[in-house]
CSV table of C-alpha atoms in Angstrom, one decimal:
chain,number,residue,atom,x,y,z
A,1,MET,CA,-49.0,17.1,-26.0
A,2,THR,CA,-50.9,20.5,-26.2
A,3,SER,CA,-51.3,22.2,-22.9
A,4,LEU,CA,-54.7,23.9,-22.3
A,5,LEU,CA,-56.1,26.3,-19.7
A,6,VAL,CA,-59.9,26.4,-19.5
A,7,LEU,CA,-61.5,29.3,-17.6
A,8,GLY,CA,-64.5,27.6,-16.3
A,9,GLY,CA,-64.9,24.0,-17.3
A,10,THR,CA,-67.6,22.3,-15.2
A,11,ALA,CA,-71.0,23.3,-16.9
A,12,PHE,CA,-72.4,22.6,-20.4
A,13,VAL,CA,-69.9,24.1,-23.0
A,14,GLY,CA,-67.1,24.2,-20.7
A,15,ARG,CA,-67.5,20.7,-19.3
A,16,THR,CA,-67.9,19.3,-22.7
A,17,LEU,CA,-64.8,21.2,-24.1
A,18,VAL,CA,-62.9,19.8,-21.2
A,19,THR,CA,-64.1,16.3,-21.8
A,20,GLU,CA,-63.4,16.3,-25.3
A,21,ALA,CA,-59.9,17.8,-24.8
A,22,VAL,CA,-58.9,15.1,-22.2
A,23,ALA,CA,-60.2,12.4,-24.7
A,24,GLN,CA,-58.0,13.9,-27.3
A,25,GLY,CA,-54.9,13.7,-25.1
A,26,PHE,CA,-54.7,17.5,-24.3
A,27,GLU,CA,-53.0,18.4,-21.0
A,28,VAL,CA,-55.9,20.3,-19.3
A,29,THR,CA,-55.9,22.8,-16.5
A,30,THR,CA,-59.3,24.2,-15.3
A,31,PHE,CA,-59.8,27.4,-13.3
A,32,ASN,CA,-62.9,28.1,-11.4
A,33,ARG,CA,-64.4,28.6,-8.0
A,34,GLY,CA,-65.7,25.0,-7.8
A,35,ARG,CA,-69.2,26.0,-7.1
A,36,THR,CA,-70.9,24.8,-10.2
A,37,GLY,CA,-70.7,21.0,-11.3
A,38,THR,CA,-67.8,18.8,-10.8
A,39,ASP,CA,-64.4,18.5,-12.3
A,40,VAL,CA,-63.9,16.3,-15.2
A,41,PRO,CA,-61.6,13.4,-14.3
A,42,GLY,CA,-58.2,13.7,-15.7
A,43,VAL,CA,-57.7,17.5,-15.3
A,44,ARG,CA,-55.6,19.6,-12.9
A,45,ALA,CA,-58.2,21.8,-11.2
A,46,ILE,CA,-57.1,25.2,-9.8
A,47,ARG,CA,-59.5,26.9,-7.5
A,48,GLY,CA,-59.9,30.7,-7.8
A,49,ASP,CA,-62.0,33.7,-8.7
A,50,ARG,CA,-61.3,35.3,-12.0
A,51,LEU,CA,-62.5,38.7,-10.3
A,52,VAL,CA,-59.8,38.4,-7.6
A,53,SER,CA,-56.4,39.7,-8.8
A,54,LYS,CA,-54.2,37.5,-6.5
A,55,ASP,CA,-56.0,34.4,-7.7
A,56,LEU,CA,-55.2,35.5,-11.3
A,57,THR,CA,-51.6,36.1,-10.4
A,58,ARG,CA,-51.4,32.7,-8.8
A,59,LEU,CA,-52.8,31.0,-11.8
A,60,ALA,CA,-50.5,32.7,-14.1
A,61,ALA,CA,-47.7,31.4,-12.1
A,62,SER,CA,-49.0,27.9,-12.6
A,63,GLY,CA,-48.5,28.0,-16.3
A,64,PRO,CA,-47.3,28.2,-19.1
A,65,TRP,CA,-50.1,26.7,-21.5
A,66,ASP,CA,-50.2,26.4,-25.3
A,67,ALA,CA,-53.6,28.1,-25.2
A,68,VAL,CA,-56.3,29.5,-22.9
A,69,ALA,CA,-60.1,28.9,-23.6
A,70,ASP,CA,-62.1,31.7,-21.9
A,71,LEU,CA,-65.7,30.2,-21.4
A,72,SER,CA,-66.7,32.2,-18.3
A,73,GLY,CA,-65.9,35.8,-19.5
A,74,TYR,CA,-68.8,38.1,-19.6
A,75,VAL,CA,-67.7,41.6,-18.5
A,76,PRO,CA,-65.1,43.4,-20.7
A,77,ARG,CA,-63.0,45.0,-18.0
A,78,ASN,CA,-62.5,41.6,-16.3
A,79,VAL,CA,-61.7,39.8,-19.5
A,80,LEU,CA,-59.2,42.6,-20.2
A,81,THR,CA,-57.6,42.0,-16.8
A,82,VAL,CA,-57.6,38.3,-17.2
A,83,ALA,CA,-56.0,38.3,-20.7
A,84,ARG,CA,-53.3,40.8,-19.7
A,85,THR,CA,-52.5,38.7,-16.6
A,86,LEU,CA,-52.2,35.5,-18.6
A,87,ALA,CA,-50.5,36.8,-21.7
A,88,PRO,CA,-47.1,35.9,-20.4
A,89,ALA,CA,-48.2,32.4,-19.9
A,90,THR,CA,-49.7,31.5,-23.1
A,91,SER,CA,-49.6,31.8,-27.0
A,92,ARG,CA,-53.2,31.9,-27.9
A,93,TYR,CA,-56.6,33.1,-26.4
A,94,LEU,CA,-59.9,31.5,-27.4
A,95,PHE,CA,-62.9,33.5,-26.3
A,96,MET,CA,-66.3,32.1,-26.3
A,97,SER,CA,-68.7,34.8,-27.5
A,98,THR,CA,-72.2,34.9,-28.9
A,99,VAL,CA,-74.2,35.9,-32.0
A,100,SER,CA,-75.9,38.4,-29.6
A,101,VAL,CA,-72.8,40.6,-30.3
A,102,TYR,CA,-74.3,41.6,-33.6
A,103,ALA,CA,-76.4,44.8,-33.9
A,104,ASP,CA,-79.0,43.2,-36.2
A,105,TRP,CA,-79.5,40.0,-34.3
A,106,PRO,CA,-82.3,38.5,-34.2
A,107,LEU,CA,-83.9,40.9,-36.9
A,108,LYS,CA,-81.6,40.2,-39.9
A,109,PRO,CA,-79.5,37.5,-41.4
A,110,LEU,CA,-75.8,37.5,-40.4
A,111,THR,CA,-72.3,36.8,-41.6
A,112,GLU,CA,-69.1,37.5,-39.7
A,113,GLU,CA,-69.0,40.8,-41.5
A,114,SER,CA,-72.2,42.0,-40.0
A,115,LEU,CA,-72.1,45.1,-37.8
A,116,LEU,CA,-71.2,44.5,-34.2
A,117,LEU,CA,-72.5,46.2,-31.1
A,118,GLU,CA,-69.9,48.9,-29.9
A,119,CYS,CA,-68.5,48.4,-26.4
A,120,PRO,CA,-65.2,49.5,-25.0
A,121,PRO,CA,-62.7,46.8,-23.8
A,122,ASP,CA,-62.8,48.3,-20.3
A,123,ALA,CA,-66.4,48.6,-19.8
A,124,ASP,CA,-68.0,47.3,-16.6
A,125,GLU,CA,-71.2,45.2,-16.0
A,126,SER,CA,-73.4,48.2,-16.4
A,127,TYR,CA,-72.6,48.9,-20.0
A,128,GLY,CA,-75.2,48.8,-22.6
A,129,VAL,CA,-78.9,48.7,-22.8
A,130,ASP,CA,-81.6,45.9,-23.0
A,131,VAL,CA,-83.9,46.5,-26.0
A,132,GLU,CA,-87.0,44.4,-26.5
A,133,ASP,CA,-86.4,42.1,-29.5
A,134,GLY,CA,-83.0,43.9,-30.1
A,135,PRO,CA,-79.7,44.4,-28.3
A,136,THR,CA,-78.9,43.4,-24.8
A,137,LYS,CA,-76.4,44.4,-22.2
A,138,TYR,CA,-75.2,40.7,-22.6
A,139,GLY,CA,-74.5,41.2,-26.3
A,140,TYR,CA,-72.8,44.6,-25.8
A,141,GLN,CA,-70.5,43.5,-23.1
A,142,LYS,CA,-69.7,40.1,-24.9
A,143,SER,CA,-68.6,42.4,-27.9
A,144,GLY,CA,-66.5,44.4,-25.5
A,145,CYS,CA,-64.9,41.1,-24.2
A,146,GLU,CA,-63.9,40.2,-27.8
A,147,THR,CA,-62.1,43.5,-28.2
A,148,ALA,CA,-60.3,43.1,-24.8
A,149,ALA,CA,-59.1,39.8,-26.2
A,150,ARG,CA,-57.9,41.1,-29.4
A,151,ILE,CA,-56.1,44.1,-28.1
A,152,THR,CA,-54.2,42.0,-25.6
A,153,PHE,CA,-53.2,39.0,-27.9
A,154,GLY,CA,-53.4,40.7,-31.5
A,155,GLU,CA,-55.5,39.4,-34.2
A,156,ASP,CA,-53.0,36.6,-35.1
A,157,ARG,CA,-53.2,35.0,-31.7
A,158,THR,CA,-56.9,35.4,-30.9
A,159,THR,CA,-59.8,33.1,-31.8
A,160,VAL,CA,-63.4,34.0,-31.3
A,161,LEU,CA,-66.3,31.7,-31.6
A,162,ARG,CA,-69.7,33.1,-31.7
A,163,PRO,CA,-72.3,30.2,-31.2
A,164,GLY,CA,-76.0,30.6,-31.8
A,165,VAL,CA,-78.3,28.3,-29.8
A,166,VAL,CA,-76.4,25.5,-28.3
A,167,LEU,CA,-78.1,22.2,-27.4
A,168,GLY,CA,-77.2,18.8,-26.1
A,169,PRO,CA,-76.4,16.9,-22.8
A,170,HIS,CA,-75.7,18.9,-19.7
A,171,GLU,CA,-77.8,21.9,-21.0
A,172,TYR,CA,-78.7,24.2,-18.1
A,173,VAL,CA,-80.9,26.6,-19.7
A,174,GLY,CA,-83.3,23.8,-20.4
A,175,ARG,CA,-84.8,24.6,-23.9
A,176,LEU,CA,-84.4,21.1,-25.3
A,177,PRO,CA,-85.0,19.4,-22.0
A,178,TRP,CA,-88.4,21.1,-21.7
A,179,TRP,CA,-89.4,20.0,-25.1
A,180,LEU,CA,-88.4,16.5,-24.4
A,181,GLN,CA,-90.1,16.3,-21.1
A,182,ARG,CA,-93.3,17.9,-22.4
A,183,ILE,CA,-93.5,15.5,-25.5
A,184,ALA,CA,-92.8,12.5,-23.3
A,185,GLN,CA,-96.1,13.4,-21.6
A,186,GLY,CA,-98.0,13.0,-24.9
A,187,GLY,CA,-101.4,14.4,-25.6
A,188,ARG,CA,-102.2,17.4,-27.6
A,189,VAL,CA,-99.0,19.5,-27.8
A,190,LEU,CA,-98.9,23.2,-28.9
A,191,ALA,CA,-96.4,23.7,-31.6
A,192,PRO,CA,-95.4,27.2,-32.4
A,193,GLY,CA,-95.5,28.9,-35.8
A,194,SER,CA,-94.9,27.1,-39.1
A,195,PRO,CA,-93.8,23.5,-39.1
A,196,SER,CA,-91.4,24.2,-42.0
A,197,ARG,CA,-89.6,27.0,-40.3
A,198,THR,CA,-86.1,26.2,-40.5
A,199,ILE,CA,-83.8,26.1,-37.5
A,200,GLN,CA,-80.1,25.8,-36.8
A,201,PRO,CA,-79.1,25.0,-33.2
A,202,VAL,CA,-75.6,23.5,-32.8
A,203,ASP,CA,-74.6,20.5,-30.7
A,204,VAL,CA,-72.5,21.4,-27.7
A,205,ARG,CA,-69.9,18.6,-28.6
A,206,ASP,CA,-69.4,20.0,-32.1
A,207,VAL,CA,-68.9,23.5,-30.6
A,208,ALA,CA,-66.2,21.9,-28.4
A,209,LEU,CA,-64.6,19.9,-31.1
A,210,PHE,CA,-64.4,23.0,-33.4
A,211,ALA,CA,-62.8,25.1,-30.4
A,212,LEU,CA,-60.1,22.3,-30.0
A,213,ARG,CA,-59.5,22.3,-33.6
A,214,CYS,CA,-58.9,25.9,-33.8
A,215,ILE,CA,-56.5,25.6,-30.8
A,216,ALA,CA,-54.6,22.6,-32.2
A,217,ASP,CA,-54.2,24.1,-35.7
A,218,ASP,CA,-53.5,27.7,-34.5
A,219,ILE,CA,-56.6,29.1,-36.4
A,220,SER,CA,-57.3,32.7,-35.7
A,221,GLY,CA,-60.3,34.9,-36.4
A,222,SER,CA,-63.9,35.3,-35.6
A,223,PHE,CA,-66.4,32.4,-36.5
A,224,ASN,CA,-70.2,32.0,-36.2
A,225,VAL,CA,-70.9,28.5,-35.0
A,226,THR,CA,-74.1,27.2,-36.0
A,227,ALA,CA,-75.8,24.3,-37.9
A,228,PRO,CA,-76.3,25.0,-41.6
A,229,ILE,CA,-79.0,27.4,-42.7
A,230,ASP,CA,-82.1,25.7,-44.2
A,231,GLY,CA,-81.2,22.3,-42.6
A,232,ASP,CA,-83.6,21.1,-40.1
A,233,THR,CA,-87.0,22.4,-39.3
A,234,PHE,CA,-89.1,23.1,-36.2
A,235,GLU,CA,-91.4,20.2,-37.1
A,236,GLY,CA,-88.3,17.9,-37.5
A,237,LEU,CA,-87.1,18.9,-33.9
A,238,LEU,CA,-90.5,18.0,-32.4
A,239,ARG,CA,-90.6,14.7,-34.3
A,240,TYR,CA,-87.1,13.8,-33.2
A,241,CYS,CA,-88.3,14.5,-29.6
A,242,ALA,CA,-91.1,12.2,-30.2
A,243,ASP,CA,-88.9,9.5,-31.6
A,244,ALA,CA,-86.5,9.8,-28.7
A,245,THR,CA,-89.1,9.6,-26.1
A,246,GLY,CA,-91.1,6.9,-27.8
A,247,THR,CA,-94.5,8.9,-27.9
A,248,ARG,CA,-96.9,9.9,-30.5
A,249,PRO,CA,-98.3,13.3,-29.5
A,250,ASP,CA,-100.8,15.3,-31.4
A,251,PHE,CA,-98.9,18.3,-32.5
A,252,ALA,CA,-101.3,21.4,-32.9
A,253,TRP,CA,-99.5,24.1,-35.0
A,254,VAL,CA,-100.6,27.5,-33.9
A,255,PRO,CA,-99.6,30.5,-36.2
A,256,ASP,CA,-97.0,33.2,-34.9
A,257,ASP,CA,-99.7,36.0,-35.0
A,258,ILE,CA,-102.1,34.2,-32.8
A,259,LEU,CA,-99.4,33.3,-30.3
A,260,ILE,CA,-98.1,36.8,-30.3
A,261,ARG,CA,-101.6,38.3,-29.9
A,262,LYS,CA,-102.1,36.1,-27.0
A,263,GLY,CA,-99.0,37.3,-25.2
A,264,VAL,CA,-97.0,34.2,-25.4
A,265,ARG,CA,-93.4,35.1,-24.7
A,266,GLN,CA,-91.1,34.0,-27.5
A,267,TRP,CA,-87.7,32.3,-26.9
A,268,SER,CA,-88.6,31.4,-23.1
A,269,GLU,CA,-92.4,30.6,-22.7
A,270,ILE,CA,-92.1,28.5,-25.9
A,271,PRO,CA,-88.5,27.5,-26.0
A,272,LEU,CA,-86.7,28.0,-29.3
A,273,TRP,CA,-89.8,29.8,-30.9
A,274,ARG,CA,-88.9,33.3,-32.3
A,275,SER,CA,-90.7,34.8,-35.2
A,276,PHE,CA,-88.0,37.3,-36.3
A,277,PRO,CA,-86.5,36.4,-39.7
A,278,GLY,CA,-82.8,36.7,-38.7
A,279,VAL,CA,-82.9,34.2,-35.7
A,280,TRP,CA,-82.1,31.2,-37.9
A,281,GLN,CA,-80.2,32.8,-40.7
A,282,VAL,CA,-76.7,32.9,-39.4
A,283,ASP,CA,-74.0,32.1,-41.9
A,284,SER,CA,-71.3,29.9,-40.6
A,285,SER,CA,-69.7,28.9,-43.8
A,286,SER,CA,-66.2,30.2,-42.6
A,287,ALA,CA,-66.3,28.0,-39.7
A,288,TYR,CA,-67.2,25.0,-42.0
A,289,ALA,CA,-64.3,26.0,-44.2
A,290,HIS,CA,-62.0,25.6,-41.2
A,291,GLY,CA,-63.2,22.3,-40.0
A,292,LEU,CA,-66.5,22.6,-38.2
A,293,ILE,CA,-68.7,19.6,-38.6
A,294,CYS,CA,-72.2,19.4,-37.2
A,295,ARG,CA,-73.9,16.2,-36.4
A,296,PRO,CA,-77.6,15.6,-37.2
A,297,LEU,CA,-80.1,17.4,-34.9
A,298,SER,CA,-81.8,14.0,-34.2
A,299,ALA,CA,-78.6,12.7,-32.7
A,300,THR,CA,-78.4,15.7,-30.3
A,301,VAL,CA,-82.0,15.2,-29.4
A,302,ALA,CA,-81.6,11.4,-28.7
A,303,ASP,CA,-78.5,11.8,-26.6
A,304,THR,CA,-80.0,14.6,-24.6
A,305,TRP,CA,-82.9,12.5,-23.8
A,306,LYS,CA,-80.5,9.6,-22.8
A,307,TRP,CA,-78.7,12.2,-20.5
A,308,LEU,CA,-82.0,13.2,-18.9
A,309,LEU,CA,-82.9,9.6,-18.2
A,310,ARG,CA,-79.7,8.7,-16.4
A,311,SER,CA,-79.3,12.1,-14.5
A,312,ALA,CA,-81.3,13.7,-11.7
A,313,GLY,CA,-82.8,16.1,-14.5
A,314,PRO,CA,-81.5,19.3,-16.1
A,315,GLN,CA,-79.2,21.5,-14.1
A,316,VAL,CA,-81.1,24.5,-12.7
A,317,ASN,CA,-79.9,28.0,-12.9
A,318,GLU,CA,-81.6,31.6,-12.8
A,319,ARG,CA,-82.3,31.2,-16.7
A,320,SER,CA,-84.1,27.8,-16.6
A,321,SER,CA,-86.9,29.2,-14.3
A,322,GLU,CA,-88.0,31.2,-17.3
A,323,ILE,CA,-88.3,28.3,-19.6
A,324,GLY,CA,-91.6,26.6,-20.6
A,325,LEU,CA,-95.3,27.0,-21.2
A,326,ASP,CA,-97.5,26.1,-18.2
A,327,ARG,CA,-99.9,23.2,-19.1
A,328,SER,CA,-103.0,25.0,-18.1
A,329,ARG,CA,-102.0,28.0,-20.3
A,330,GLU,CA,-101.3,25.5,-23.1
A,331,ARG,CA,-104.8,24.0,-22.8
A,332,GLU,CA,-106.3,27.5,-22.7
A,333,ILE,CA,-104.7,28.5,-25.9
A,334,LEU,CA,-105.5,25.2,-27.7
A,335,ALA,CA,-109.1,25.3,-26.4
A,336,SER,CA,-109.6,28.9,-27.8
A,337,LEU,CA,-108.8,27.7,-31.2
A,338,ALA,CA,-111.3,24.8,-31.4
């Protein structure tokens, strides 16, 4: 039986990974503060703060584990400390990163060989800059976190996953939940850009299953984790939402340039809409070669709607408050095009 320590493990990607790991027979320990979400049944939960050295020392003494999955690391200096503390207690370190580590995202297509943002492994939370439609502190620091993991465990014992947009049940940002809830209301729905624009969001369960495959098979390296390029389209996404909710809205497709001219915020005010050419051009062929399998986007949409119906609604965090176009603003834009 493979033993796994998950740093985090109660929200979205972390919760899904833990759920899948338990289902596969992994012996799972989670480490978190116990403030977000609930523990997945079947885990050994250890409470503590990754920013507190005595908590990390106590955690390391609770091992060993075959692997550690770090899903809550954001600051390089802290990831360096965590990795060094846990190194004697584990053989493999899997770090959950992001495509935001690439210098050219979202402007240009990406492969794993694309240039990364430069960030030292001991940088603190102030490192980097936020550039509109360009690099972010988040991206810089995640890049530094990757380096921190590698210099501690070495290339042969480190796995880095770089997901793009992750959707599915338990999503807390609220991108897909917003579209589902809006489309469920019916009527005339503002649809952004071109209906044929291809998109490549990945299901959270597929990210989790690929992470577990990497751990079980001792797969090292850095992998983009997205659905295939030129697979589904934005129109397909919205149609799947209509099918899932049992509605037949009237989609009004509004060109990018008009939305931009009207000051509509990309990515947040209209979730998943972004006009830059590199957003949905992330090559994940290496991950596919190592076992990544992506389910149809229609299944992700349908399962997310089922989750919303049986839950109290999407989890709320500081990012979810930015998501969604106000209905009065939507009507105003549509009316101006009549």
